[in-house]
Every structure is written in C-alpha cells, then in structure tokens.
Coordinates of C-alpha atoms in Angstrom, one line a residue:
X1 CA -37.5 17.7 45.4
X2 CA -36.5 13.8 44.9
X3 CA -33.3 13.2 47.2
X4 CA -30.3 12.2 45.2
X5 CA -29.3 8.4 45.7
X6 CA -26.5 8.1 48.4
X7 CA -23.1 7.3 47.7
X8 CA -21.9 4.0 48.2
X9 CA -18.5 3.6 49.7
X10 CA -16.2 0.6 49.0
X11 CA -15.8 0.2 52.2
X12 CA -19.2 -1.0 52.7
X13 CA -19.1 -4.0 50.6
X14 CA -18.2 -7.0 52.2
X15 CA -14.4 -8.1 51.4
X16 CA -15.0 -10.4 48.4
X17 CA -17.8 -7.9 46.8
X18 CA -14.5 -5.4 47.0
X19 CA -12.6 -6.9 45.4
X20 CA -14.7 -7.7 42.5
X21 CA -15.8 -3.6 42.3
X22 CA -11.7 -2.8 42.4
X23 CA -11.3 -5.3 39.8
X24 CA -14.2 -4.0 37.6
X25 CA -13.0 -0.6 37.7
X26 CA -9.9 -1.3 37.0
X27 CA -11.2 -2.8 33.8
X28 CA -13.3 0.0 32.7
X29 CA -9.8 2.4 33.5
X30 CA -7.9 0.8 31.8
X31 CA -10.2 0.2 28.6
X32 CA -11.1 4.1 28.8
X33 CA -7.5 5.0 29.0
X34 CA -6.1 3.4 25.5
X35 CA -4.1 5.0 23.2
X36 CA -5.7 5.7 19.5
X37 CA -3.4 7.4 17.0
X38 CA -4.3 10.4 15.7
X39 CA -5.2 10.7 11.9
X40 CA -1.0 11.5 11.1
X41 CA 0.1 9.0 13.4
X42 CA -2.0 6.3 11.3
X43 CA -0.8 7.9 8.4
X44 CA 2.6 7.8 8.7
X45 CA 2.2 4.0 10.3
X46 CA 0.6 3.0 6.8
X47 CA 3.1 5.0 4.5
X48 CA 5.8 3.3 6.3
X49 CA 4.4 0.0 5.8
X50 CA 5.9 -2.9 2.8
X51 CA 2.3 -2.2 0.6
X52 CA 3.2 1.3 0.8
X53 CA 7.0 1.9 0.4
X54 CA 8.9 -1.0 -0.7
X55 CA 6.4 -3.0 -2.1
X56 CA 4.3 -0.3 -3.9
X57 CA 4.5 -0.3 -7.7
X58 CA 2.5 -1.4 -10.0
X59 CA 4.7 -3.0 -12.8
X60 CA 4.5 -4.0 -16.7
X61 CA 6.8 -7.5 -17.5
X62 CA 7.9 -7.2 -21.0
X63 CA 10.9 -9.4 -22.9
X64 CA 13.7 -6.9 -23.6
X65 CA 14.9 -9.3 -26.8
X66 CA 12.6 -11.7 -29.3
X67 CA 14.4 -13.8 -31.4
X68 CA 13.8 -13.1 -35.3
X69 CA 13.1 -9.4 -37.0
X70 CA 11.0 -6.8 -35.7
X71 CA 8.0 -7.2 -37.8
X72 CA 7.7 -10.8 -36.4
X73 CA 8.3 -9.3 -33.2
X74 CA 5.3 -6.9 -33.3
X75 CA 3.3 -10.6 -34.8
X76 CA 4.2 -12.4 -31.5
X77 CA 4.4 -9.8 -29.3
X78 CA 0.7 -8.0 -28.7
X79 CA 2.2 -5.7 -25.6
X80 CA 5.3 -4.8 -27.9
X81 CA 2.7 -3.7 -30.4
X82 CA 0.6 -1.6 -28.0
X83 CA 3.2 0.0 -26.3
X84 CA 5.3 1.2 -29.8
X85 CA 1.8 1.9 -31.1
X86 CA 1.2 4.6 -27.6
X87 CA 4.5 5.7 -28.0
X88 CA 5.8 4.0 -25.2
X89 CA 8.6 2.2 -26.6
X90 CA 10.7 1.6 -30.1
X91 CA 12.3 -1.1 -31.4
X92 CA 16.3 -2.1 -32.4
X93 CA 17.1 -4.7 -34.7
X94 CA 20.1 -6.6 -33.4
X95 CA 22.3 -8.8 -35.1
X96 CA 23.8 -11.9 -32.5
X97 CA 25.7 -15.3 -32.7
X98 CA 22.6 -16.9 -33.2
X99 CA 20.9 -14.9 -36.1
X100 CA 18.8 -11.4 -35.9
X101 CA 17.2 -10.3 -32.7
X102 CA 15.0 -7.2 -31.9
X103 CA 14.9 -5.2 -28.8
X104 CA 12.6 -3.4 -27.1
X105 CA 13.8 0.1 -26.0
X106 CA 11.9 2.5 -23.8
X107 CA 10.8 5.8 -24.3
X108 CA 13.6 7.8 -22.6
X109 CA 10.6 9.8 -20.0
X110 CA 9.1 6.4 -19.4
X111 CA 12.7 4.8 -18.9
X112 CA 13.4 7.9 -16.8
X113 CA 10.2 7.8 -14.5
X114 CA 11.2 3.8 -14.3
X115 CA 14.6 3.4 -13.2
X116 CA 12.8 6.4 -10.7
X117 CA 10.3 4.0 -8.9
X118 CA 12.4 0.8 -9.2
X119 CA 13.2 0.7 -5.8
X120 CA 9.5 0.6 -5.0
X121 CA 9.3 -3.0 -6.7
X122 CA 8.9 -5.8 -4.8
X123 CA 12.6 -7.4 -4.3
X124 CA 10.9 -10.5 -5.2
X125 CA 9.5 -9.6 -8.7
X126 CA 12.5 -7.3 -9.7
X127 CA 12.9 -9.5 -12.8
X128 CA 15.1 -11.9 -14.7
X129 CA 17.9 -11.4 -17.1
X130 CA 16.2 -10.8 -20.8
X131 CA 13.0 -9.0 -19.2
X132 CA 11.9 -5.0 -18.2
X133 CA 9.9 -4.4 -15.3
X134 CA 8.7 -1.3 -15.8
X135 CA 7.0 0.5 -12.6
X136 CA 3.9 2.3 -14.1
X137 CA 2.0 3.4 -10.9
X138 CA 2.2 3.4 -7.3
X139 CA 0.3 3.5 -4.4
X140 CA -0.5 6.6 -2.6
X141 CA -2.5 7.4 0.5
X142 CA -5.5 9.7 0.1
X143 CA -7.3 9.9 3.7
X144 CA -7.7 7.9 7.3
X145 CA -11.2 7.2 6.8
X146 CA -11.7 6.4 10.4
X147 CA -9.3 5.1 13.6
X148 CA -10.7 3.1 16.8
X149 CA -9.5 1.3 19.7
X150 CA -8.7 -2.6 19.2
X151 CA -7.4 -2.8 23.1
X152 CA -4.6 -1.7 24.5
X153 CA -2.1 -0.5 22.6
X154 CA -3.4 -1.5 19.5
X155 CA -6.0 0.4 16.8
X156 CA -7.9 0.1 14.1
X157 CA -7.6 1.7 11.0
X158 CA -10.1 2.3 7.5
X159 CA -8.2 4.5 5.0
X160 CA -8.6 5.4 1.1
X161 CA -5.8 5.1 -1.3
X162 CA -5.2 5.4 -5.2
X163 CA -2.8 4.1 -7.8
X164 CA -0.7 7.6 -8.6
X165 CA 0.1 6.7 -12.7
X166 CA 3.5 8.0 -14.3
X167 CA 3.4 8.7 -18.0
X168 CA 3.2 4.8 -18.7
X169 CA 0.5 4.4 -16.6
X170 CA -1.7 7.3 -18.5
X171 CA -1.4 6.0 -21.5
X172 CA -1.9 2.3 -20.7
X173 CA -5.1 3.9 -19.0
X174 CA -4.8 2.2 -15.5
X175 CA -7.6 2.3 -13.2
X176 CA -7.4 5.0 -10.8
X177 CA -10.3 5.0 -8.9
X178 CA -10.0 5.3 -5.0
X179 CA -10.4 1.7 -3.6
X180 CA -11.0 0.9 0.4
X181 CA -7.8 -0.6 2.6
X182 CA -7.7 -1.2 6.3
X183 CA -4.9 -1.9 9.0
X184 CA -4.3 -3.0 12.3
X185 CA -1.4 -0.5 13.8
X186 CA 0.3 -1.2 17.5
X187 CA 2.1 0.9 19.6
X188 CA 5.9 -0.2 20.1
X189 CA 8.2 2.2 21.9
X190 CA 5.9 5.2 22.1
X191 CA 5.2 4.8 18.1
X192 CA 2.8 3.3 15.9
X193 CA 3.8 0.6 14.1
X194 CA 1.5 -0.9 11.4
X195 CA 1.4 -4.9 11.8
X196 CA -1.4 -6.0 9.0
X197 CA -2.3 -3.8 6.0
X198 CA -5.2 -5.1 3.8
X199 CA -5.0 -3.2 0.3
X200 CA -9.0 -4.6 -0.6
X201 CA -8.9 -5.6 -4.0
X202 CA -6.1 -4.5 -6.6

C-alpha cells in the first residue's frame, strides 16, 4: 500500500512563506464563503427594481383633441383610425372658441385597465396636457434563469420576463414572446438589493 503524503504544518514554513499560506487561505475562505441569493431572493430584488415596478409599462401616446371634424380626424390621424376601427376607442365632436374639435374617448375597459397601470408609467413620460398615455402592457418576471457569485456580497443574475398585455395590448397584438434580461444584485443590510438591471432588447 502507497503511504499517504504527510501533513505539512504551518509551522514548518519559514516566517515569510507563513505568512503568504495564511494570506492565501484566507483568500480562498473568504471567496468560498460568499453569499448568492437564492432564486426568491433574486426575484424579489428584480421585481422591486424601477424596470419592474415604477417604470414598467409599456404605453400608447395618442392626441386626446384634433382640431377640425372627426372624419378629418380619422384622415390625419392613422392610430385614431386603428384603434376606433379594433374597438378601442370612439370619437366626440366638440364644439370650442376656436371652431369644431373631435375627441378621442377610450373604451371604458380599456380606460379602466389604464387609469389601473398608470402608476407603472415612467414619471418622466406621464404626458402633456392634450395627450393619453395609455399603459397597454407591463412587464412581468417569468423565471431566474441562473444566480452566481460576482465577489463578495454581490451576485449575478440571468432571468426571463414577458410583456403581460391588457385588453389594449391584445388587440393592438403586442409581442409577447419571452426575451432574456440580466442584473447585478448586492447585499445591503442583510438584503438584496438589485443595482443594474439590463432588460435585453424591448
């Protein structure tokens, strides 16, 4: 039977070669002992995150008013045609100071589904006075494909999400095909914390 290689004590290297073996172990402790967040834990770091909460619709800009009647309206106005012509919308004639007007006027579900996901619009791009932004999908997180160490206290993080339509949405026939994202969480306080999230391609 082969003898089994002797161990070597510390305490055998010379002082300076010592040091280097503490300092080499501590590395490889300390690399082995990082935190990775389990497959919630990234979750819930992602959801929380601006591309997934307040930043997260997908929205339609339309002009609430046209100047002139309705049938030039529908003339200039290709998106005001497409979305009476799927039901999305009607139009109001208006009389005002300056002559006839016609407004657009949502479908109530589709009004109803967006004064629902407003607050999921981008503060920025809420809109101007004169225009709807109507929320027609948002983003929602299908799976944590996979989570790895990035050092300590940070991870790693590929994951799957899909636009989730609301009746606008349908009908307009959005994409909805699962599409590729990935993040960089850190761990602040004993809790993951996303600090980059990459959507991929919209």
């Amino acid at each position: 039977m082969r003898p089994s290689a002797p161990w070597i004590l510390p305490g055998s290297f010379p002082p300076n070669q010592r040091l280097g073996l503490f300092l080499l172990l501590g590395l490889l402790l300390a690399g082995c002992g990082s935190p990775v967040p389990g497959p919630e834990q990234a979750a819930q770091a992602i959801l929380a995150s601006a591309p997934f909460s307040s930043a997260s619709a997908r929205v339609v800009r339309l002009p609430a008013f046209v100047p002139g009647g309705c049938q030039q309206a529908l003339a200039s106005q290709p998106e005001w045609s497409q979305w009476t012509q799927l039901g999305l919308a009607s139009l109001s004639p208006l009389m005002t100071s300056s002559g006839p007007s016609c407004r657009l006027v949502l479908e109530e579900t589709v009004a109803r589904e967006a004064e629902s996901w407003i607050h999921r619009v981008d503060a920025a791009g809420s809109g101007t006075e004169g225009e709807l932004v109507v929320p027609v999908a948002v983003r929602t997180l299908l799976r944590i494909v996979d989570v790895h160490s990035a050092g300590s206290g940070a991870a790693d993080v590929a994951f799957e999400w899909q636009w989730r339509m609301n009746a606008a949405g349908q009908r307009l026939g959005i994409q909805a095909s699962p599409r590729m994202g990935t993040a960089q969480l850190a761990l602040e306080e004993g809790r993951w914390r996303a600090v980059r999230v990459d959507i991929g391609g919209e």
